[in-house]
Amino acid sequence: MAQRLDFERPLQELEDKITELNAFMEEKNVDLTDEVSRLQKRLSKMEEEIYENLTAWNRVQLARHPERPTTYDYIDRIFQDFLELHGDRLFGDDEAIVGGIATFEGKPVTVIGHQRGKDTKENLRRNFGMPHPEGYRKALRLMKQAEKFNRPVVFLLDTKGAFPGKAAEERGQSEAIARNLIEMAGLTVPIICIVIGEGASGGALAIGVGNHVHMLENSWYSVISPEGAAALLWKDSGLAQQAADTMKITAPDLKELNVIDEIIPEVKGGAHRNIEVQAKSIQQALSKSLEELTQLTKEELVEHRYEKYRNIGQYTFVTDTIGLK
Amino acid sequence: MLKDLFNKKKKYATVPSDKIKQDVPEGIMTKCPGCKSIIYTKELEKSHKVCVRCGYHHQMSAPERLKNTLDKGSFKELDADMISENPLSFPDYVERLEKDQKKSSLNEAVVTGEGTIDGHRTAIAVMDARFRMGSMGSVVGEKITRAIEHADKEKIPFIIFTASGGARMQEGVLSLMQMAKTSVALKRFSDHGGLFISIMTHPTTGGVSASFASVGDFNFAEPKALIGFAGRRIIEQTIREDLPEDFQTAEFLLHHGQLDRVIHRADMKKTLSKVLMIHGNRGER
């Protein structure tokens, strides 16, 4: 049974009660089926109410669920013949980003993603999925390799951000991110990016400039984490829940702002409830995107990406009543 | 907590900036943050706003920078009338923008256009840290992108002076996407053979450092300018160790191979002029 989040507690209580009643029926041999089915009805109604009215913060909680599937979980289920490739050829191998070659529905692709750990030990090794410059430069090496051999690139985004550390700054964290943005802008193969969990800031965008950008229903993507936003804007990271709302960071928000293409629906209660089914729906979205994008020529792919990002943003011009001039 | 008793870390006292202002007669005198001496504002302006005693590079506004860099009367501004919207309906954002518009006499945190440097035509963008800390939202991203496209169309170089705290929080993910927007424009410009010179001034951090500022054909910076991705305080909290004093300064970046040169403000125009001269003599591409 998956670990429950605070907003799921009423469901948990009801489920416990049903289990209790079932056990009681068996033990004492009394018929309580009416009562049980009444409770079950109430449970599914409650589930509907909770999962269809998730707040932005609830989605952040789901995106951070300890059992939430990671890049490897999806690679195993969506791709075949995955062969992981390591290192940036300059400094080292950053395990916060993983990547390699594989086949997808029989066709060669390169797949790259942020990789969190499943436990503390692995998280230390993978730096909680927060890359150093060598991680971004590994991604760059692999995407240039993909371009050379005309393979589409699939990026899976899931990070709390690029790592804020001394070594990262010394080795040019800014340049590593900036370089990837430039190179992704000009890549002559299809790029598809999918936010599978958390998408924080330049650390996410550094593998996020795609022809198509999709988000899982309960993932989030923004310029900063809700905690960071609350600390910066209101000097109180405790206001993260409010920031999650104000900053417009959910998949529906980003769809509304025209930043993403598709929202990939999640299994009821979150991707961790059924990884197989979740992987299937990601595969379908990927399949559709690839079919569409492989129709385009190299020049058209670059042009398509140019147009997509060229048009993001909202601005206006001075009228008599506002502005200075 | 008990361990706080043994915490030897110095607690730095900060002087509120309002107090500094009170110490110094408004306008006539300026207190140098570098050596704390009181300088005549007029004298400071004559020396490119560099302290003659300690070499501290005082912050320059965008109009001052343009005056200091371009040939007299050569600047033609683009998109001066572009202003921000409030796409997330962020509380107080509009009021803050209006306040900074009054304070800076600018409509947004970047001024763009074209002009000449010793006769060499160039497109130019200058960020102004007085406006929302020079942060990049939709307008800053759009104006820079248009300036790059202008350079591309006119086949002239593009020069930017950055000064920015990073992405503008109040426009959320739209601010983040301006990093991608300016990048697609720069890539196209670069593919067409365009010359891009980035000059990082104090401060250049976050999303601006992690996009166009770091990918010039030439990366220059002013002495002692703060340049980096993550904030010093965040890094100290994360790695729990003290950082070297020169951490994230222009000199630190030069030492770590991230910059071509650190250039004193008095030498900036002639250095840019030299690059443009050599570039201009490259023959047909």
XYZ file of C-alpha atoms in Angstrom:
610
model
C 0.000 0.000 0.000
C 1.371 3.353 -1.023
C 2.312 5.834 1.627
C -0.532 8.325 2.135
C -0.251 12.100 2.093
C -2.000 14.363 4.600
C -4.846 15.325 2.274
C -5.495 11.617 1.656
C -6.069 10.895 5.335
C -9.898 10.829 5.150
C -9.594 8.164 2.436
C -7.219 6.169 4.565
C -9.609 6.253 7.506
C -12.481 5.031 5.398
C -10.388 2.282 3.824
C -9.260 1.135 7.263
C -12.865 0.976 8.397
C -13.843 -1.164 5.412
C -10.954 -3.538 6.034
C -11.986 -3.742 9.680
C -15.591 -4.537 8.802
C -14.553 -7.196 6.314
C -12.374 -8.816 8.925
C -15.174 -8.620 11.481
C -17.642 -10.245 9.067
C -15.341 -13.138 8.478
C -14.436 -13.600 12.092
C -17.934 -13.376 13.606
C -19.740 -14.698 10.553
C -22.221 -11.816 10.432
C -23.532 -10.198 7.303
C -22.512 -6.544 7.028
C -22.299 -6.368 3.237
C -24.836 -3.526 3.090
C -22.771 -1.460 5.438
C -19.571 -2.275 3.529
C -20.993 -1.398 0.138
C -22.388 1.822 1.600
C -18.920 2.725 2.812
C -17.361 1.730 -0.476
C -19.701 4.032 -2.321
C -18.788 6.810 0.057
C -15.117 6.059 -0.509
C -15.275 6.333 -4.263
C -17.281 9.534 -3.989
C -14.717 10.938 -1.595
C -11.876 9.842 -3.878
C -13.479 11.653 -6.740
C -13.902 14.783 -4.671
C -10.322 14.797 -3.443
C -8.493 13.795 -6.615
C -10.534 15.980 -8.909
C -10.047 19.045 -6.773
C -6.347 18.838 -6.048
C -4.823 22.132 -4.972
C -1.502 23.261 -6.417
C 0.153 22.244 -3.161
C -1.453 18.761 -3.277
C 0.134 18.291 -6.699
C 3.504 19.420 -5.358
C 3.116 16.808 -2.630
C 2.302 14.121 -5.203
C 5.251 15.193 -7.371
C 7.463 14.680 -4.315
C 5.877 11.442 -3.157
C 8.655 9.141 -1.916
C 7.383 6.352 -4.166
C 6.940 8.510 -7.261
C 8.432 6.807 -10.338
C 11.769 8.183 -11.523
C 13.479 8.399 -14.904
C 14.863 4.835 -14.658
C 11.385 3.458 -13.815
C 10.006 4.913 -17.020
C 13.042 4.071 -19.160
C 12.635 0.406 -18.177
C 8.978 0.366 -19.164
C 8.787 2.706 -22.153
C 12.013 1.953 -24.031
C 13.730 -1.243 -25.137
C 17.440 -2.077 -25.414
C 18.472 0.831 -23.172
C 22.244 1.156 -23.008
C 23.398 3.727 -20.468
C 26.319 5.962 -21.443
C 28.440 7.845 -18.949
C 30.571 10.939 -18.553
C 31.061 14.361 -20.090
C 34.635 13.676 -21.368
C 35.752 16.835 -19.543
C 35.508 16.304 -15.831
C 33.456 13.339 -14.641
C 30.214 11.421 -14.595
C 27.345 13.137 -12.803
C 24.832 10.533 -11.682
C 22.148 13.179 -11.146
C 21.613 12.975 -14.899
C 21.430 9.650 -16.718
C 21.224 8.971 -20.410
C 21.876 6.572 -23.215
C 20.622 5.020 -26.407
C 17.563 2.813 -26.729
C 14.792 1.865 -29.078
C 11.271 3.189 -28.819
C 8.626 1.183 -30.641
C 11.438 -0.257 -32.721
C 13.082 3.049 -33.615
C 16.416 4.334 -32.266
C 16.291 7.230 -29.798
C 18.483 8.903 -27.202
C 16.909 9.253 -23.773
C 18.238 11.537 -21.039
C 16.767 12.460 -17.664
C 17.339 13.761 -14.176
C 17.697 10.854 -11.754
C 16.771 11.044 -8.078
C 17.671 8.300 -5.651
C 15.168 5.879 -4.159
C 16.788 5.906 -0.733
C 19.245 8.045 1.207
C 22.281 6.124 0.037
C 21.364 6.409 -3.610
C 20.312 10.001 -3.145
C 23.754 10.891 -1.838
C 25.301 9.323 -4.918
C 22.875 11.094 -7.223
C 22.924 14.346 -5.263
C 19.109 14.203 -4.923
C 18.803 14.654 -8.670
C 20.468 18.076 -8.595
C 23.086 18.190 -11.354
C 26.544 19.757 -11.477
C 27.904 21.251 -14.716
C 29.306 17.847 -15.752
C 25.762 16.475 -15.716
C 24.577 19.099 -18.170
C 27.693 18.613 -20.275
C 27.042 14.861 -20.371
C 23.527 15.626 -21.589
C 25.019 17.972 -24.199
C 27.455 15.312 -25.394
C 24.687 12.746 -25.728
C 22.313 15.089 -27.560
C 25.046 16.084 -30.038
C 25.735 12.381 -30.566
C 22.022 11.841 -31.204
C 22.053 14.689 -33.716
C 25.006 13.186 -35.555
C 23.204 9.886 -36.000
C 19.797 11.451 -36.573
C 18.127 10.022 -33.471
C 15.276 11.884 -31.765
C 16.017 12.916 -28.175
C 13.615 12.346 -25.276
C 14.245 14.261 -22.056
C 12.619 13.367 -18.741
C 12.668 16.307 -16.325
C 12.638 15.758 -12.576
C 14.789 18.039 -10.460
C 14.655 20.412 -7.526
C 17.157 22.529 -9.443
C 20.777 22.704 -10.525
C 22.995 22.122 -7.492
C 23.929 25.313 -5.629
C 27.494 24.521 -4.557
C 31.032 25.817 -4.603
C 32.344 23.231 -7.049
C 29.380 23.754 -9.341
C 30.119 27.481 -9.541
C 33.840 26.892 -10.077
C 33.147 24.610 -13.004
C 30.671 27.029 -14.587
C 27.144 25.986 -13.669
C 25.786 29.052 -15.478
C 27.720 28.375 -18.657
C 26.756 24.688 -18.662
C 23.053 25.548 -18.488
C 23.313 28.456 -20.934
C 25.265 26.346 -23.448
C 22.596 23.629 -23.404
C 19.844 26.168 -24.086
C 21.738 27.423 -27.130
C 22.585 23.956 -28.432
C 19.056 22.625 -27.905
C 17.771 25.629 -29.867
C 19.748 24.471 -32.887
C 19.501 20.675 -32.663
C 18.376 19.218 -35.995
C 16.554 16.198 -34.541
C 13.157 16.081 -32.772
C 13.330 16.970 -29.060
C 10.526 15.897 -26.740
C 10.594 16.913 -23.089
C 8.374 15.443 -20.403
C 8.198 16.792 -16.852
C 7.653 13.671 -14.734
C 8.002 15.147 -11.242
C 9.550 18.426 -10.225
C 10.760 20.980 -12.735
C 12.622 23.722 -10.948
C 14.280 26.613 -12.656
C 17.228 26.651 -15.053
C 18.253 23.267 -13.676
C 15.212 21.768 -15.373
C 15.168 24.002 -18.455
C 18.784 23.025 -19.224
C 17.349 19.776 -20.643
C 13.942 21.265 -21.408
C 14.027 23.184 -24.696
C 11.949 20.914 -26.932
C 9.713 20.846 -29.971
C 7.086 19.366 -27.686
C 6.994 19.812 -23.921
C 4.541 17.684 -21.961
C 3.815 17.471 -18.253
C 2.420 14.705 -16.117
C -0.829 15.853 -14.525
C 0.637 16.115 -11.029
C 4.088 17.434 -11.838
C 5.101 21.074 -11.413
C 7.390 23.349 -13.396
C 8.422 26.871 -12.519
C 11.140 29.474 -12.225
C 11.734 28.450 -8.598
C 10.409 25.992 -6.010
C 7.401 27.106 -3.934
C 9.676 27.261 -0.868
C 12.229 29.379 -2.718
C 9.542 31.708 -4.022
C 8.048 32.152 -0.544
C 11.463 32.866 0.959
C 12.397 35.363 -1.737
C 9.098 37.153 -2.067
C 7.719 37.059 1.441
C 10.816 36.197 3.483
C 9.045 33.120 4.838
C 9.518 29.671 3.293
C 6.578 28.531 5.434
C 4.300 30.229 2.940
C 5.202 27.637 0.282
C 1.606 26.427 -0.050
C 0.454 29.927 -0.888
C 3.391 30.384 -3.274
C 2.485 27.150 -5.078
C -0.865 28.723 -5.835
C 0.314 32.238 -6.700
C 3.228 31.163 -8.907
C 0.999 29.112 -11.274
C 3.199 26.035 -11.427
C 0.843 23.130 -12.203
C 0.353 21.391 -15.543
C -3.061 23.031 -16.117
C -1.511 26.444 -15.312
C 1.313 25.948 -17.819
C -1.089 24.722 -20.465
C -3.121 27.883 -19.899
C 0.044 30.024 -20.207
C 0.892 28.261 -23.493
C 4.204 26.966 -22.186
C 3.459 23.251 -22.590
C 1.777 21.176 -25.277
C 0.008 18.306 -23.524
C -0.963 17.275 -20.032
C -0.383 13.542 -19.666
C -3.125 12.198 -17.359
C -2.022 10.412 -14.222
C -3.356 7.326 -12.559
C -5.962 8.279 -9.930
C -4.100 9.204 -6.769
C -0.800 9.759 -8.574
C 1.704 8.029 -10.866
C 3.071 5.853 -8.040
C -0.254 4.003 -7.709
C 0.347 2.120 -10.937
C 3.649 2.608 -12.710
C 2.766 0.204 -15.540
C -0.371 2.099 -16.476
C 1.409 5.439 -16.083
C 4.273 4.342 -18.318
C 1.727 3.290 -20.920
C 0.128 6.739 -21.071
C 3.541 8.408 -21.338
C 4.399 6.031 -24.145
C 1.228 6.990 -25.981
C 1.985 10.709 -25.717
C 5.556 10.101 -26.857
C 4.435 7.983 -29.768
C 2.066 10.705 -30.950
C 4.715 13.412 -30.642
C 7.350 11.403 -32.475
C 4.999 10.567 -35.283
C 4.243 14.240 -35.731
C 7.809 15.527 -35.409
C 9.543 12.945 -37.580
C 7.541 14.381 -40.507
C 9.556 17.594 -40.243
C 12.860 18.277 -41.985
C 15.943 19.355 -40.019
C 15.346 22.998 -40.901
C 11.661 22.750 -40.030
C 12.462 21.241 -36.627
C 14.756 24.147 -35.727
C 12.232 26.649 -37.083
C 9.428 24.936 -35.125
C 11.398 25.270 -31.887
C 12.238 28.898 -32.708
C 8.598 29.815 -33.202
C 7.529 27.964 -30.084
C 9.840 29.877 -27.738
C 9.805 33.134 -29.686
C 6.154 33.538 -28.817
C 6.250 32.893 -25.072
C 5.690 35.932 -22.881
C 3.150 38.657 -22.254
C 3.773 42.356 -22.740
C 2.028 45.483 -23.864
C 2.830 49.003 -24.959
C 2.521 52.341 -23.242
C -0.795 54.067 -23.597
C -1.634 57.511 -22.255
C -2.605 56.229 -18.858
C 0.224 53.828 -18.042
C 3.976 53.934 -18.300
C 6.293 56.877 -18.665
C 6.338 57.942 -22.264
C 19.710 24.725 20.372
C 22.831 23.655 22.203
C 24.978 23.578 19.098
C 24.188 27.235 18.472
C 26.219 28.044 21.575
C 29.288 26.689 19.857
C 28.560 28.210 16.529
C 31.556 30.420 15.910
C 30.255 31.789 12.673
C 30.382 35.561 12.608
C 27.094 37.342 12.467
C 27.621 40.173 10.061
C 26.102 43.504 10.912
C 24.434 45.203 8.022
C 24.033 48.927 7.675
C 20.633 49.735 6.260
C 21.081 51.532 2.985
C 18.721 54.293 4.130
C 21.245 55.170 6.797
C 24.060 55.506 4.281
C 21.915 57.889 2.333
C 21.332 59.978 5.454
C 25.062 60.196 6.121
C 25.785 61.736 2.775
C 24.193 64.920 1.459
C 21.814 63.873 -1.274
C 23.228 64.359 -4.760
C 26.327 66.435 -4.124
C 28.380 63.772 -2.369
C 28.508 59.999 -2.776
C 29.845 57.522 -0.272
C 32.050 54.857 -1.865
C 30.991 51.331 -0.799
C 34.552 50.209 -1.552
C 36.674 52.491 0.641
C 33.937 54.366 2.546
C 35.344 57.707 1.531
C 33.082 60.577 0.573
C 33.481 61.643 -3.018
C 32.042 64.561 -4.960
C 29.390 63.070 -7.221
C 30.627 65.271 -10.074
C 34.169 64.001 -9.632
C 32.868 60.426 -9.666
C 30.977 61.003 -12.888
C 34.102 62.344 -14.556
C 35.941 59.101 -13.787
C 33.286 56.804 -15.357
C 31.822 56.368 -11.848
C 34.934 54.534 -10.719
C 36.321 55.563 -7.316
C 39.689 57.255 -7.930
C 40.872 56.152 -4.485
C 40.056 52.425 -4.483
C 38.936 51.587 -8.018
C 35.454 50.549 -6.916
C 33.130 50.439 -9.925
C 29.949 52.212 -8.821
C 26.740 50.973 -10.353
C 25.844 52.628 -13.625
C 22.350 53.259 -14.894
C 21.498 52.204 -18.440
C 21.542 55.789 -19.781
C 24.928 56.423 -18.125
C 26.279 53.224 -19.613
C 25.113 54.092 -23.097
C 26.690 57.527 -22.799
C 29.919 55.936 -21.591
C 30.030 53.367 -24.410
C 28.563 54.789 -27.585
C 29.630 57.677 -29.799
C 27.887 60.882 -28.814
C 24.424 61.222 -30.296
C 24.578 57.858 -32.098
C 22.056 55.938 -29.966
C 18.684 55.093 -31.473
C 16.400 53.332 -29.012
C 14.143 50.402 -29.920
C 10.906 49.368 -28.202
C 11.093 52.116 -25.574
C 7.344 51.942 -25.103
C 7.152 48.221 -24.249
C 5.906 47.566 -20.714
C 5.029 44.590 -18.537
C 1.662 43.013 -17.966
C 0.769 41.025 -14.903
C 0.284 37.552 -16.395
C -0.045 35.714 -13.079
C -2.145 38.478 -11.476
C 0.609 38.639 -8.905
C -0.285 40.734 -5.858
C 1.422 44.173 -5.783
C 3.361 43.531 -9.018
C 1.802 46.402 -10.961
C 2.406 48.818 -8.070
C 6.049 47.779 -7.837
C 6.554 48.229 -11.562
C 5.066 51.715 -11.395
C 7.249 52.602 -8.446
C 10.392 51.504 -10.305
C 9.293 53.327 -13.444
C 9.130 56.545 -11.432
C 12.389 55.829 -9.603
C 14.409 54.966 -12.708
C 12.621 56.983 -15.397
C 12.660 53.761 -17.435
C 9.762 51.632 -18.626
C 11.561 48.360 -17.925
C 14.840 46.840 -16.727
C 16.605 46.889 -20.093
C 17.245 49.597 -22.684
C 17.871 48.376 -26.241
C 18.742 49.954 -29.542
C 21.655 50.582 -31.848
C 24.520 53.037 -32.005
C 28.159 53.316 -32.976
C 31.429 52.718 -31.114
C 34.227 54.710 -32.762
C 32.124 54.570 -35.879
C 31.419 50.826 -35.787
C 27.681 50.144 -35.920
C 26.353 47.776 -33.260
C 23.094 46.678 -31.668
C 23.180 47.102 -27.912
C 21.204 46.145 -24.811
C 21.925 47.543 -21.359
C 20.259 46.177 -18.246
C 19.530 48.490 -15.342
C 19.704 47.072 -11.825
C 17.618 49.914 -10.409
C 14.514 48.469 -12.043
C 13.334 45.351 -10.195
C 16.992 44.432 -9.640
C 17.402 44.107 -13.381
C 15.308 40.944 -13.276
C 14.152 39.331 -16.520
C 10.451 38.975 -17.191
C 8.587 38.878 -20.489
C 9.499 42.433 -21.512
C 13.222 42.092 -20.794
C 13.271 38.797 -22.721
C 11.295 40.241 -25.619
C 13.336 43.448 -25.900
C 16.637 41.556 -25.848
C 15.293 39.090 -28.415
C 14.200 41.943 -30.678
C 17.597 43.620 -30.322
C 19.281 40.344 -31.370
C 16.898 40.040 -34.321
C 17.651 43.646 -35.234
C 21.385 42.868 -35.226
C 20.712 39.785 -37.351
C 18.668 41.705 -39.882
C 21.136 44.593 -40.109
C 24.158 42.236 -40.051
C 25.748 44.170 -37.188
C 27.214 42.866 -33.897
C 25.182 42.558 -30.700
C 26.598 43.817 -27.404
C 24.930 43.395 -24.029
C 25.806 44.844 -20.630
C 24.143 42.577 -18.086
C 23.124 43.606 -14.567
C 20.483 41.362 -13.121
C 19.416 39.390 -10.091
C 18.041 36.725 -12.448
C 14.563 35.727 -13.546
C 11.657 37.850 -12.357
C 9.692 35.884 -9.776
C 6.412 37.718 -10.344
C 6.072 36.312 -13.866
C 6.805 32.733 -12.816
C 7.476 30.210 -15.564
C 7.138 32.898 -18.248
C 10.314 34.482 -16.871
C 12.081 31.120 -17.004
C 11.048 30.719 -20.631
C 12.689 34.027 -21.544
C 15.986 32.192 -21.073
C 14.920 29.845 -23.854
C 13.510 32.645 -25.996
C 16.723 34.697 -25.970
C 18.680 31.471 -26.602
C 16.796 30.514 -29.765
C 17.371 34.047 -31.087
C 21.073 34.001 -30.191
C 21.525 30.593 -31.822
C 20.018 31.786 -35.079
C 22.128 34.980 -34.938
C 25.247 32.910 -34.282
C 24.457 30.500 -37.132
C 24.270 33.523 -39.423
C 27.783 34.486 -38.319
C 26.704 37.251 -35.944
C 29.156 38.559 -33.351
C 27.909 38.605 -29.752
C 29.817 40.327 -26.949
C 28.594 39.871 -23.375
C 29.830 42.223 -20.663
C 28.828 41.159 -17.187
C 28.524 43.961 -14.668
C 27.596 43.891 -11.004
C 25.517 41.853 -10.351
C 24.850 39.135 -12.963
C 23.249 36.108 -11.345
C 20.596 33.389 -11.666
C 18.702 32.984 -14.901
C 20.520 35.796 -16.698
C 23.919 34.372 -15.779
C 22.617 30.949 -16.843
C 21.518 32.108 -20.285
C 22.730 34.811 -22.697
C 25.258 36.429 -20.314
C 27.512 33.343 -20.326
C 27.530 32.490 -24.017
C 29.083 35.476 -25.741
C 31.669 34.963 -28.469
C 33.497 37.207 -26.038
C 32.713 37.086 -22.324
C 33.954 40.190 -20.532
C 33.279 41.547 -17.047
C 33.947 44.591 -14.926
C 36.347 44.274 -11.968
C 34.860 42.778 -8.787
C 31.437 42.265 -10.398
C 29.390 39.563 -8.668
C 28.677 36.828 -11.226
C 27.209 33.431 -10.451
C 24.333 31.001 -10.729
C 23.261 30.410 -7.125
C 23.248 32.940 -4.308
C 26.142 32.913 -1.861
C 23.851 32.465 1.144
C 22.085 29.472 -0.406
C 25.419 27.835 -1.210
C 26.721 28.397 2.326
C 23.552 26.882 3.753
C 23.747 23.931 1.385
C 27.392 22.956 1.743
C 27.861 24.286 5.297
C 31.283 25.728 4.698
C 32.607 29.237 4.358
C 33.324 30.434 0.876
C 36.449 32.290 -0.235
C 36.157 36.065 -0.128
C 36.513 36.476 -3.882
C 33.903 33.755 -4.568
C 31.759 34.565 -7.623
C 33.660 37.755 -8.444
C 34.777 38.560 -11.970
C 38.351 37.706 -10.939
C 37.194 34.326 -9.560
C 35.479 33.555 -12.861
C 38.537 34.633 -14.846
C 40.669 32.326 -12.729
C 38.267 29.432 -13.373
C 38.261 29.960 -17.115
C 34.778 31.409 -17.480
C 35.780 34.835 -18.833
C 37.974 36.144 -21.639
C 38.964 39.292 -19.781
C 38.183 41.502 -16.817
C 38.133 45.057 -18.128
C 38.389 48.310 -16.190
C 35.558 50.642 -17.082
C 37.955 53.291 -18.328
C 39.236 50.778 -20.917
C 35.845 49.347 -21.891
C 35.058 51.469 -24.915
C 38.482 51.117 -26.485
C 38.490 47.353 -25.910
C 35.087 46.994 -27.569
C 36.297 49.262 -30.351
C 39.335 47.047 -30.886
C 37.202 43.878 -31.083
C 34.834 45.554 -33.556
C 37.764 46.824 -35.616
C 39.400 43.396 -35.877
C 36.018 41.776 -36.494
C 35.175 44.334 -39.179
C 38.408 43.562 -41.035
C 37.667 39.837 -41.292
C 36.596 40.015 -44.921
C 33.379 38.672 -46.391
C 31.865 35.642 -44.698
